[in-house]
Amino acid sequence: MLVERMRPFTSTIFTEISRLAAETGAINLGQGFPDTDGPASLLADAAANITERGVNQYPPGPGAPSLRRAVADHQRRFYGLDVDPADVVVTTGATEAIAATLLGLCEPGDEVVAFEPTYDSYAASVALAGATLRPVTLHPPHFGFDDDELAAAFSDRTRVVLVNTPHNPTGAVFTRAQLTRIGELAVAHDAVVVTDEVYEHMTFDDAEHIPMATLPVPGLAERTLTISSAGKTFSVTGWKVGWVHGPPELVAAPRAVKQFLTFHGGAPLQPAVANALALGDDFYATAAADLTRKRDLLSAGLRSAGFDVLTARGTYFVVADPRPLGFDDGVDLAWKLPELCGVAAVPVSVFCQSAAAVAATRPLVRFAFCKRDEVLAEAADRLTGLRG
Ligand code: PMP
Ligand code: GLN
């Protein structure tokens, strides 16, 4: 009965692997969610909004004024962006922001350029919009793109270029030069740039998160919609409080559509997230330092278990190559791994559309490191069993 365009999307790899992990009792490093709660002040604030302040009815249309203001303040504080709170639309997570944006901007037959492996909701949202995905491969081991391949993905049907940096699932962080190249092509083809910056505060070593809206490419900021959410930054992935901002005529598209996807939700959570966005620099610095340590812990564990590890420069995921251990198919390995050693991971190739990208990522598996240190240590220990 399901409409044809949704038939490839009946389940998600996260649902499948989380179920497998639960059935086998494996440590779940597949689906990315932290195993500790976010800042205590955020949790207490949300609880008080529910039980003491009565913030339990529909929030105002485009979102709580305090959150829209806080998003604008955050964009100025971290990136020097000048955002009018009136141009911020609060959404049910970044997922809804992406879906509402694509549904609101794409006519059937329009094309959406995105970098593969792509986060799984992209292909489904593009399909829902009746548009066509034009994937550009990020090549292992560094997950950069080829300039000619990028240029070839654009056409006179390109409506949107969807850019996720820091990038899930590869852990890549796009450089200024890469983002500038993407921006120039978007301008040349009169395409809208939609950025997914949900991992904006999760970069390591010398990697820097650069919002495309800040680049000095003439005409770029005027055609850019910026999306982020609270889930990763504040370790509340189940809250689904996200936002999108951009020039008024562009942000009008997701604003119109999201009213009829969910109307508006998360009333008690929105003002709490507003306060959290204003947390001090120490919160953001500590979160990044903690994740750097976790990345190093799991990467070292994977290496000593015999994997080749592809360095993560951002997000909370690390991609590993199991070929030194004798495995050359990541899908096969991800399904066996819980049984083999009590750890779950997700295959990378399932996030790819083109045959070339599927082939390039075939052996790879992704591990999440947003877990307590002792859990990562236990997972590393279990993974050493793979050599056996
Ligand atoms: N984009 C990317 C790249 C993600 O990893 C995620 C989280 N799974 C999302 C969007 C969705 O964010 P949210 O939970 O706020 O909907
Ligand atoms: N963003 C998370 C991940 O990539 C989980 C997303 C989901 O479960 N839909 O692992």
Tab-separated table of C-alpha atoms and ligand atoms in Angstrom:
chain	number	residue	atom	x	y	z
A	1	MET	CA	0.000	0.000	0.000
A	2	LEU	CA	2.876	2.343	0.687
A	3	VAL	CA	3.447	4.948	-2.009
A	4	GLU	CA	6.176	3.957	-4.392
A	5	ARG	CA	8.522	6.797	-3.546
A	6	MET	CA	8.683	5.676	0.102
A	7	ARG	CA	9.142	1.962	-0.551
A	8	PRO	CA	12.923	2.051	-0.171
A	9	PHE	CA	12.516	3.622	3.264
A	10	THR	CA	10.424	1.218	5.322
A	11	SER	CA	12.975	0.848	8.102
A	12	THR	CA	16.165	2.582	9.183
A	13	ILE	CA	19.551	1.090	9.901
A	14	PHE	CA	19.427	2.699	13.355
A	15	THR	CA	16.196	0.937	14.250
A	16	GLU	CA	17.493	-2.383	12.912
A	17	ILE	CA	20.868	-2.304	14.615
A	18	SER	CA	19.479	-0.979	17.907
A	19	ARG	CA	17.012	-3.858	17.939
A	20	LEU	CA	19.820	-6.330	17.234
A	21	ALA	CA	21.950	-4.792	19.996
A	22	ALA	CA	19.068	-5.040	22.473
A	23	GLU	CA	18.344	-8.663	21.506
A	24	THR	CA	21.964	-9.712	21.895
A	25	GLY	CA	22.882	-7.537	24.879
A	26	ALA	CA	25.630	-5.894	22.824
A	27	ILE	CA	27.097	-2.494	23.678
A	28	ASN	CA	25.276	-0.298	21.181
A	29	LEU	CA	27.788	1.902	19.368
A	30	GLY	CA	25.519	1.838	16.302
A	31	GLN	CA	22.802	4.449	16.742
A	32	GLY	CA	24.367	7.684	17.985
A	33	PHE	CA	22.939	8.747	21.324
A	34	PRO	CA	24.757	9.671	24.519
A	35	ASP	CA	24.441	7.444	27.605
A	36	THR	CA	24.577	10.395	29.995
A	37	ASP	CA	22.134	13.257	30.374
A	38	GLY	CA	22.732	16.829	29.344
A	39	PRO	CA	23.376	19.776	31.686
A	40	ALA	CA	21.463	19.497	34.999
A	41	SER	CA	20.217	23.077	34.648
A	42	LEU	CA	18.604	22.212	31.308
A	43	LEU	CA	16.829	19.162	32.702
A	44	ALA	CA	15.605	21.012	35.800
A	45	ASP	CA	14.427	23.908	33.698
A	46	ALA	CA	12.365	21.672	31.415
A	47	ALA	CA	10.890	19.782	34.383
A	48	ALA	CA	9.912	23.051	36.046
A	49	ASN	CA	8.335	24.259	32.806
A	50	ILE	CA	6.108	21.175	32.889
A	51	THR	CA	5.256	20.886	36.583
A	52	GLU	CA	5.585	24.415	37.952
A	53	ARG	CA	5.246	26.917	35.156
A	54	GLY	CA	2.466	25.312	33.168
A	55	VAL	CA	4.211	25.571	29.802
A	56	ASN	CA	2.225	22.661	28.430
A	57	GLN	CA	0.039	24.000	25.636
A	58	TYR	CA	0.899	24.776	22.020
A	59	PRO	CA	3.928	27.009	21.753
A	60	PRO	CA	3.647	30.159	19.646
A	61	GLY	CA	3.692	29.482	15.888
A	62	PRO	CA	7.289	29.877	14.792
A	63	GLY	CA	8.616	28.888	18.236
A	64	ALA	CA	9.045	30.297	21.731
A	65	PRO	CA	10.275	33.904	21.432
A	66	SER	CA	13.008	33.163	24.008
A	67	LEU	CA	14.368	30.311	21.878
A	68	ARG	CA	14.276	32.275	18.649
A	69	ARG	CA	16.164	35.069	20.368
A	70	ALA	CA	18.625	32.587	21.893
A	71	VAL	CA	19.340	31.037	18.475
A	72	ALA	CA	20.026	34.514	17.064
A	73	ASP	CA	22.313	35.310	20.038
A	74	HIS	CA	24.118	31.982	19.631
A	75	GLN	CA	24.748	32.640	15.929
A	76	ARG	CA	26.212	36.039	16.734
A	77	ARG	CA	28.277	34.791	19.658
A	78	PHE	CA	29.903	31.839	17.887
A	79	TYR	CA	29.946	32.941	14.251
A	80	GLY	CA	29.368	36.698	14.111
A	81	LEU	CA	26.157	36.132	12.141
A	82	ASP	CA	23.478	38.787	12.255
A	83	VAL	CA	20.188	36.887	12.584
A	84	ASP	CA	16.800	38.465	13.220
A	85	PRO	CA	14.829	36.281	15.687
A	86	ALA	CA	11.860	36.812	13.368
A	87	ASP	CA	13.749	34.754	10.769
A	88	VAL	CA	14.196	31.740	13.067
A	89	VAL	CA	11.671	28.906	12.875
A	90	VAL	CA	11.683	26.294	15.634
A	91	THR	CA	11.097	22.745	14.397
A	92	THR	CA	10.646	19.222	15.729
A	93	GLY	CA	14.344	18.475	15.541
A	94	ALA	CA	16.656	19.115	12.638
A	95	THR	CA	14.923	16.202	10.908
A	96	GLU	CA	11.712	18.170	10.533
A	97	ALA	CA	13.620	21.298	9.539
A	98	ILE	CA	15.273	19.371	6.701
A	99	ALA	CA	12.047	17.713	5.578
A	100	ALA	CA	10.008	20.935	5.748
A	101	THR	CA	12.723	22.822	3.866
A	102	LEU	CA	12.924	20.291	1.045
A	103	LEU	CA	9.137	19.937	0.829
A	104	GLY	CA	8.810	23.704	0.785
A	105	LEU	CA	11.485	24.395	-1.819
A	106	CYS	CA	11.443	21.509	-4.296
A	107	GLU	CA	9.012	21.007	-7.127
A	108	PRO	CA	8.706	17.435	-8.450
A	109	GLY	CA	11.694	16.771	-10.688
A	110	ASP	CA	13.959	19.302	-9.020
A	111	GLU	CA	17.392	18.070	-8.005
A	112	VAL	CA	19.075	18.106	-4.621
A	113	VAL	CA	22.860	17.824	-4.467
A	114	ALA	CA	24.114	16.125	-1.283
A	115	PHE	CA	27.294	14.420	-0.170
A	116	GLU	CA	27.277	10.668	0.225
A	117	PRO	CA	27.348	8.835	2.494
A	118	THR	CA	24.322	10.966	3.443
A	119	TYR	CA	22.504	11.055	6.745
A	120	ASP	CA	19.604	8.651	6.236
A	121	SER	CA	16.734	11.128	6.378
A	122	TYR	CA	18.026	13.087	3.378
A	123	ALA	CA	17.195	10.539	0.712
A	124	ALA	CA	13.767	9.908	2.248
A	125	SER	CA	12.936	13.621	2.470
A	126	VAL	CA	14.101	14.220	-1.086
A	127	ALA	CA	11.887	11.332	-2.218
A	128	LEU	CA	8.905	12.680	-0.257
A	129	ALA	CA	9.348	15.988	-2.035
A	130	GLY	CA	9.294	14.182	-5.386
A	131	ALA	CA	12.775	15.530	-6.076
A	132	THR	CA	15.863	13.649	-7.238
A	133	LEU	CA	19.009	13.236	-5.176
A	134	ARG	CA	22.268	13.973	-6.987
A	135	PRO	CA	24.899	12.458	-4.712
A	136	VAL	CA	28.540	13.536	-4.640
A	137	THR	CA	30.877	10.926	-3.174
A	138	LEU	CA	33.049	11.705	-0.182
A	139	HIS	CA	36.056	9.462	-0.805
A	140	PRO	CA	37.699	7.520	1.997
A	141	PRO	CA	40.040	7.767	3.810
A	142	HIS	CA	39.729	11.552	4.247
A	143	PHE	CA	36.191	11.875	2.901
A	144	GLY	CA	36.886	14.820	0.630
A	145	PHE	CA	35.077	15.322	-2.683
A	146	ASP	CA	36.458	15.568	-6.171
A	147	ASP	CA	35.945	19.060	-7.631
A	148	ASP	CA	34.929	17.758	-11.037
A	149	GLU	CA	32.468	15.304	-9.528
A	150	LEU	CA	30.955	18.142	-7.525
A	151	ALA	CA	30.626	20.383	-10.562
A	152	ALA	CA	29.079	17.535	-12.567
A	153	ALA	CA	26.365	17.014	-9.936
A	154	PHE	CA	24.944	20.486	-10.579
A	155	SER	CA	22.525	21.077	-13.436
A	156	ASP	CA	19.823	23.516	-14.459
A	157	ARG	CA	17.430	21.451	-12.304
A	158	THR	CA	19.492	21.917	-9.124
A	159	ARG	CA	17.221	23.490	-6.570
A	160	VAL	CA	19.045	22.744	-3.319
A	161	VAL	CA	22.511	21.767	-2.192
A	162	LEU	CA	22.348	20.096	1.194
A	163	VAL	CA	25.566	20.322	3.200
A	164	ASN	CA	26.159	18.521	6.479
A	165	THR	CA	29.273	19.607	8.332
A	166	PRO	CA	30.585	18.245	10.663
A	167	HIS	CA	29.551	15.243	8.651
A	168	ASN	CA	27.662	12.170	9.777
A	169	PRO	CA	28.576	9.327	9.245
A	170	THR	CA	32.161	10.050	8.188
A	171	GLY	CA	33.373	12.407	10.939
A	172	ALA	CA	34.704	14.778	8.261
A	173	VAL	CA	34.629	18.547	8.786
A	174	PHE	CA	34.434	20.503	5.540
A	175	THR	CA	37.201	23.060	5.069
A	176	ARG	CA	36.756	26.707	4.153
A	177	ALA	CA	38.044	25.952	0.645
A	178	GLN	CA	35.579	23.092	0.170
A	179	LEU	CA	32.640	25.117	1.462
A	180	THR	CA	33.607	28.063	-0.714
A	181	ARG	CA	33.668	25.837	-3.792
A	182	ILE	CA	30.210	24.476	-2.943
A	183	GLY	CA	28.934	28.006	-2.328
A	184	GLU	CA	30.271	29.304	-5.642
A	185	LEU	CA	28.588	26.504	-7.558
A	186	ALA	CA	25.322	27.099	-5.694
A	187	VAL	CA	25.426	30.760	-6.662
A	188	ALA	CA	26.330	29.951	-10.265
A	189	HIS	CA	23.374	27.557	-10.516
A	190	ASP	CA	20.969	29.726	-8.538
A	191	ALA	CA	20.485	26.943	-5.994
A	192	VAL	CA	19.509	27.280	-2.349
A	193	VAL	CA	22.108	26.116	0.175
A	194	VAL	CA	20.684	24.178	3.112
A	195	THR	CA	23.158	23.387	5.867
A	196	ASP	CA	22.807	20.747	8.569
A	197	GLU	CA	25.018	21.855	11.433
A	198	VAL	CA	23.740	19.649	14.258
A	199	TYR	CA	27.322	18.696	15.202
A	200	GLU	CA	28.506	22.317	15.140
A	201	HIS	CA	30.048	22.130	18.622
A	202	MET	CA	31.751	18.797	18.068
A	203	THR	CA	35.050	19.367	16.315
A	204	PHE	CA	38.470	18.063	17.296
A	205	ASP	CA	42.127	19.000	16.962
A	206	ASP	CA	42.474	21.946	14.594
A	207	ALA	CA	39.179	21.370	12.775
A	208	GLU	CA	36.944	24.432	12.717
A	209	HIS	CA	33.211	24.460	12.104
A	210	ILE	CA	32.397	27.064	9.455
A	211	PRO	CA	28.731	27.883	8.794
A	212	MET	CA	28.291	28.465	5.069
A	213	ALA	CA	26.224	31.567	5.837
A	214	THR	CA	29.428	33.234	7.079
A	215	LEU	CA	31.434	32.782	3.859
A	216	PRO	CA	32.217	35.922	1.863
A	217	VAL	CA	31.029	34.428	-1.439
A	218	PRO	CA	28.857	37.119	-3.081
A	219	GLY	CA	25.210	36.098	-3.028
A	220	LEU	CA	25.749	33.081	-0.772
A	221	ALA	CA	24.335	34.206	2.583
A	222	GLU	CA	21.208	35.424	0.777
A	223	ARG	CA	20.519	31.907	-0.471
A	224	THR	CA	21.438	29.930	2.647
A	225	LEU	CA	19.174	28.248	5.188
A	226	THR	CA	20.998	27.141	8.336
A	227	ILE	CA	19.676	24.216	10.366
A	228	SER	CA	20.722	22.925	13.768
A	229	SER	CA	19.204	21.395	16.888
A	230	ALA	CA	19.633	20.828	20.605
A	231	GLY	CA	19.875	17.039	20.542
A	232	LYS	CA	23.623	16.616	20.114
A	233	THR	CA	24.869	19.809	21.722
A	234	PHE	CA	22.992	19.181	24.969
A	235	SER	CA	22.783	15.377	24.919
A	236	VAL	CA	18.991	15.328	24.633
A	237	THR	CA	18.474	13.463	21.365
A	238	GLY	CA	14.928	12.478	22.366
A	239	TRP	CA	13.734	16.056	22.795
A	240	LYS	CA	13.664	16.947	19.108
A	241	VAL	CA	14.020	20.698	19.385
A	242	GLY	CA	15.566	22.095	16.223
A	243	TRP	CA	15.569	25.276	14.209
A	244	VAL	CA	16.161	26.775	10.802
A	245	HIS	CA	17.042	30.357	9.999
A	246	GLY	CA	17.761	32.337	6.882
A	247	PRO	CA	16.533	35.244	4.788
A	248	PRO	CA	12.791	35.901	5.240
A	249	GLU	CA	11.747	34.818	1.742
A	250	LEU	CA	13.600	31.500	2.114
A	251	VAL	CA	12.672	30.656	5.685
A	252	ALA	CA	9.045	31.183	4.703
A	253	ALA	CA	9.231	27.798	2.932
A	254	PRO	CA	9.929	25.569	5.972
A	255	ARG	CA	7.737	27.791	8.138
A	256	ALA	CA	4.718	27.151	5.907
A	257	VAL	CA	5.294	23.406	5.582
A	258	LYS	CA	6.106	22.566	9.195
A	259	GLN	CA	2.729	23.896	10.332
A	260	PHE	CA	1.152	20.940	8.563
A	261	LEU	CA	3.686	18.298	9.506
A	262	THR	CA	3.515	18.689	13.273
A	263	PHE	CA	2.039	22.157	13.799
A	264	HIS	CA	4.214	23.143	16.773
A	265	GLY	CA	5.567	21.042	19.627
A	266	GLY	CA	7.996	20.821	22.508
A	267	ALA	CA	6.538	23.811	24.394
A	268	PRO	CA	8.176	23.120	27.774
A	269	LEU	CA	11.483	22.186	26.173
A	270	GLN	CA	11.917	25.274	24.023
A	271	PRO	CA	12.535	27.872	26.777
A	272	ALA	CA	14.855	25.411	28.526
A	273	VAL	CA	16.921	25.008	25.365
A	274	ALA	CA	16.978	28.798	25.046
A	275	ASN	CA	18.671	29.047	28.445
A	276	ALA	CA	21.076	26.223	27.615
A	277	LEU	CA	22.241	27.915	24.416
A	278	ALA	CA	23.418	30.783	26.618
A	279	LEU	CA	25.555	28.507	28.826
A	280	GLY	CA	29.105	29.752	29.329
A	281	ASP	CA	32.095	28.997	27.140
A	282	ASP	CA	33.251	26.472	29.732
A	283	PHE	CA	30.249	24.250	28.948
A	284	TYR	CA	31.015	24.187	25.231
A	285	ALA	CA	34.777	23.776	25.761
A	286	THR	CA	34.352	20.935	28.247
A	287	ALA	CA	31.913	19.118	25.965
A	288	ALA	CA	34.381	19.254	23.060
A	289	ALA	CA	37.322	18.214	25.267
A	290	ASP	CA	35.342	15.274	26.678
A	291	LEU	CA	34.421	14.098	23.199
A	292	THR	CA	38.002	14.433	21.985
A	293	ARG	CA	39.083	12.136	24.817
A	294	LYS	CA	36.302	9.676	23.942
A	295	ARG	CA	37.258	9.702	20.291
A	296	ASP	CA	40.851	8.944	21.221
A	297	LEU	CA	39.820	6.203	23.614
A	298	LEU	CA	37.640	4.379	21.097
A	299	SER	CA	39.998	4.988	18.163
A	300	ALA	CA	42.893	3.508	20.141
A	301	GLY	CA	40.709	0.561	21.149
A	302	LEU	CA	39.701	-0.073	17.536
A	303	ARG	CA	43.315	0.097	16.431
A	304	SER	CA	44.505	-2.352	19.017
A	305	ALA	CA	41.634	-4.643	18.074
A	306	GLY	CA	43.088	-4.660	14.557
A	307	PHE	CA	40.943	-2.134	12.656
A	308	ASP	CA	42.296	0.664	10.511
A	309	VAL	CA	40.761	3.840	11.903
A	310	LEU	CA	39.808	6.797	9.695
A	311	THR	CA	40.399	9.863	11.846
A	312	ALA	CA	37.239	11.654	12.956
A	313	ARG	CA	37.624	15.435	12.928
A	314	GLY	CA	34.090	16.103	14.122
A	315	THR	CA	30.721	14.549	15.198
A	316	TYR	CA	30.691	11.675	17.670
A	317	PHE	CA	31.315	8.952	15.140
A	318	VAL	CA	34.441	7.206	13.970
A	319	VAL	CA	34.672	5.093	10.830
A	320	ALA	CA	36.770	1.952	10.935
A	321	ASP	CA	38.030	-0.360	8.216
A	322	PRO	CA	37.962	-4.029	9.251
A	323	ARG	CA	39.873	-5.409	6.297
A	324	PRO	CA	43.048	-6.067	8.340
A	325	LEU	CA	40.860	-8.413	10.400
A	326	GLY	CA	39.703	-10.240	7.293
A	327	PHE	CA	36.275	-8.615	6.863
A	328	ASP	CA	35.559	-6.814	3.599
A	329	ASP	CA	31.802	-6.252	3.810
A	330	GLY	CA	30.629	-3.735	6.425
A	331	VAL	CA	26.956	-4.688	6.113
A	332	ASP	CA	27.761	-8.309	6.778
A	333	LEU	CA	30.088	-7.393	9.646
A	334	ALA	CA	27.592	-5.008	11.301
A	335	TRP	CA	25.002	-7.790	11.409
A	336	LYS	CA	27.523	-10.286	12.830
A	337	LEU	CA	29.417	-8.028	15.211
A	338	PRO	CA	27.042	-8.256	18.209
A	339	GLU	CA	27.206	-12.047	18.058
A	340	LEU	CA	30.950	-12.130	17.411
A	341	CYS	CA	32.037	-9.793	20.195
A	342	GLY	CA	29.107	-8.056	21.917
A	343	VAL	CA	29.448	-4.661	20.242
A	344	ALA	CA	27.114	-3.060	17.681
A	345	ALA	CA	28.073	-0.658	14.873
A	346	VAL	CA	26.408	0.513	11.665
A	347	PRO	CA	27.664	-0.100	8.135
A	348	VAL	CA	28.612	3.019	6.150
A	349	SER	CA	27.622	1.859	2.665
A	350	VAL	CA	23.909	1.882	3.538
A	351	PHE	CA	24.122	5.688	3.579
A	352	CYS	CA	25.225	5.728	-0.068
A	353	GLN	CA	23.122	5.850	-3.227
A	354	SER	CA	25.557	5.585	-6.133
A	355	ALA	CA	27.199	2.301	-6.986
A	356	ALA	CA	30.601	4.006	-6.851
A	357	ALA	CA	30.102	5.247	-3.304
A	358	VAL	CA	28.666	1.933	-2.163
A	359	ALA	CA	31.798	0.265	-3.526
A	360	ALA	CA	34.134	2.849	-1.994
A	361	THR	CA	32.604	2.434	1.470
A	362	ARG	CA	31.755	-1.260	1.279
A	363	PRO	CA	34.014	-2.524	4.066
A	364	LEU	CA	33.494	0.403	6.459
A	365	VAL	CA	31.608	0.463	9.749
A	366	ARG	CA	30.761	3.428	11.970
A	367	PHE	CA	31.094	3.423	15.761
A	368	ALA	CA	29.576	6.069	18.070
A	369	PHE	CA	31.797	7.306	20.913
A	370	CYS	CA	29.262	9.454	22.814
A	371	LYS	CA	29.358	6.954	25.682
A	372	ARG	CA	30.828	6.848	29.184
A	373	ASP	CA	34.565	6.163	29.218
A	374	GLU	CA	34.100	2.838	30.979
A	375	VAL	CA	31.613	1.718	28.318
A	376	LEU	CA	34.078	2.627	25.568
A	377	ALA	CA	36.840	0.768	27.418
A	378	GLU	CA	34.620	-2.309	27.738
A	379	ALA	CA	33.688	-2.107	24.050
A	380	ALA	CA	37.367	-1.834	23.097
A	381	ASP	CA	38.112	-4.849	25.234
A	382	ARG	CA	35.327	-6.891	23.639
A	383	LEU	CA	36.462	-5.903	20.144
A	384	THR	CA	39.881	-7.452	20.751
A	385	GLY	CA	37.981	-10.768	20.643
A	386	LEU	CA	37.586	-10.344	16.880
A	387	ARG	CA	41.166	-11.412	16.250
A	388	GLY	CA	40.517	-14.787	17.832
B	1	PMP	N1	21.291	15.535	10.757
B	1	PMP	C1	22.287	14.735	11.127
B	1	PMP	C2	23.535	14.725	10.329
B	1	PMP	C3	22.151	13.917	12.248
B	1	PMP	O1	23.128	13.090	12.609
B	1	PMP	C4	20.959	13.976	12.988
B	1	PMP	C5	20.781	13.172	14.246
B	1	PMP	N2	20.571	11.867	14.064
B	1	PMP	C6	19.939	14.807	12.546
B	1	PMP	C7	20.137	15.585	11.430
B	1	PMP	C8	18.623	14.868	13.227
B	1	PMP	O2	18.606	15.764	14.273
B	1	PMP	P1	17.349	15.842	15.231
B	1	PMP	O3	17.473	14.716	16.192
B	1	PMP	O4	17.473	17.178	15.868
B	1	PMP	O5	16.132	15.713	14.400
B	2	GLN	N1	21.796	10.660	14.362
B	2	GLN	C1	21.926	9.391	14.983
B	2	GLN	C2	22.925	8.568	14.221
B	2	GLN	O1	23.328	8.926	13.140
B	2	GLN	C3	20.645	8.597	15.148
B	2	GLN	C4	19.540	8.955	14.240
B	2	GLN	C5	18.341	8.073	14.307
B	2	GLN	O2	18.237	7.146	15.066
B	2	GLN	N2	17.418	8.394	13.461
B	2	GLN	O3	23.316	7.569	14.723
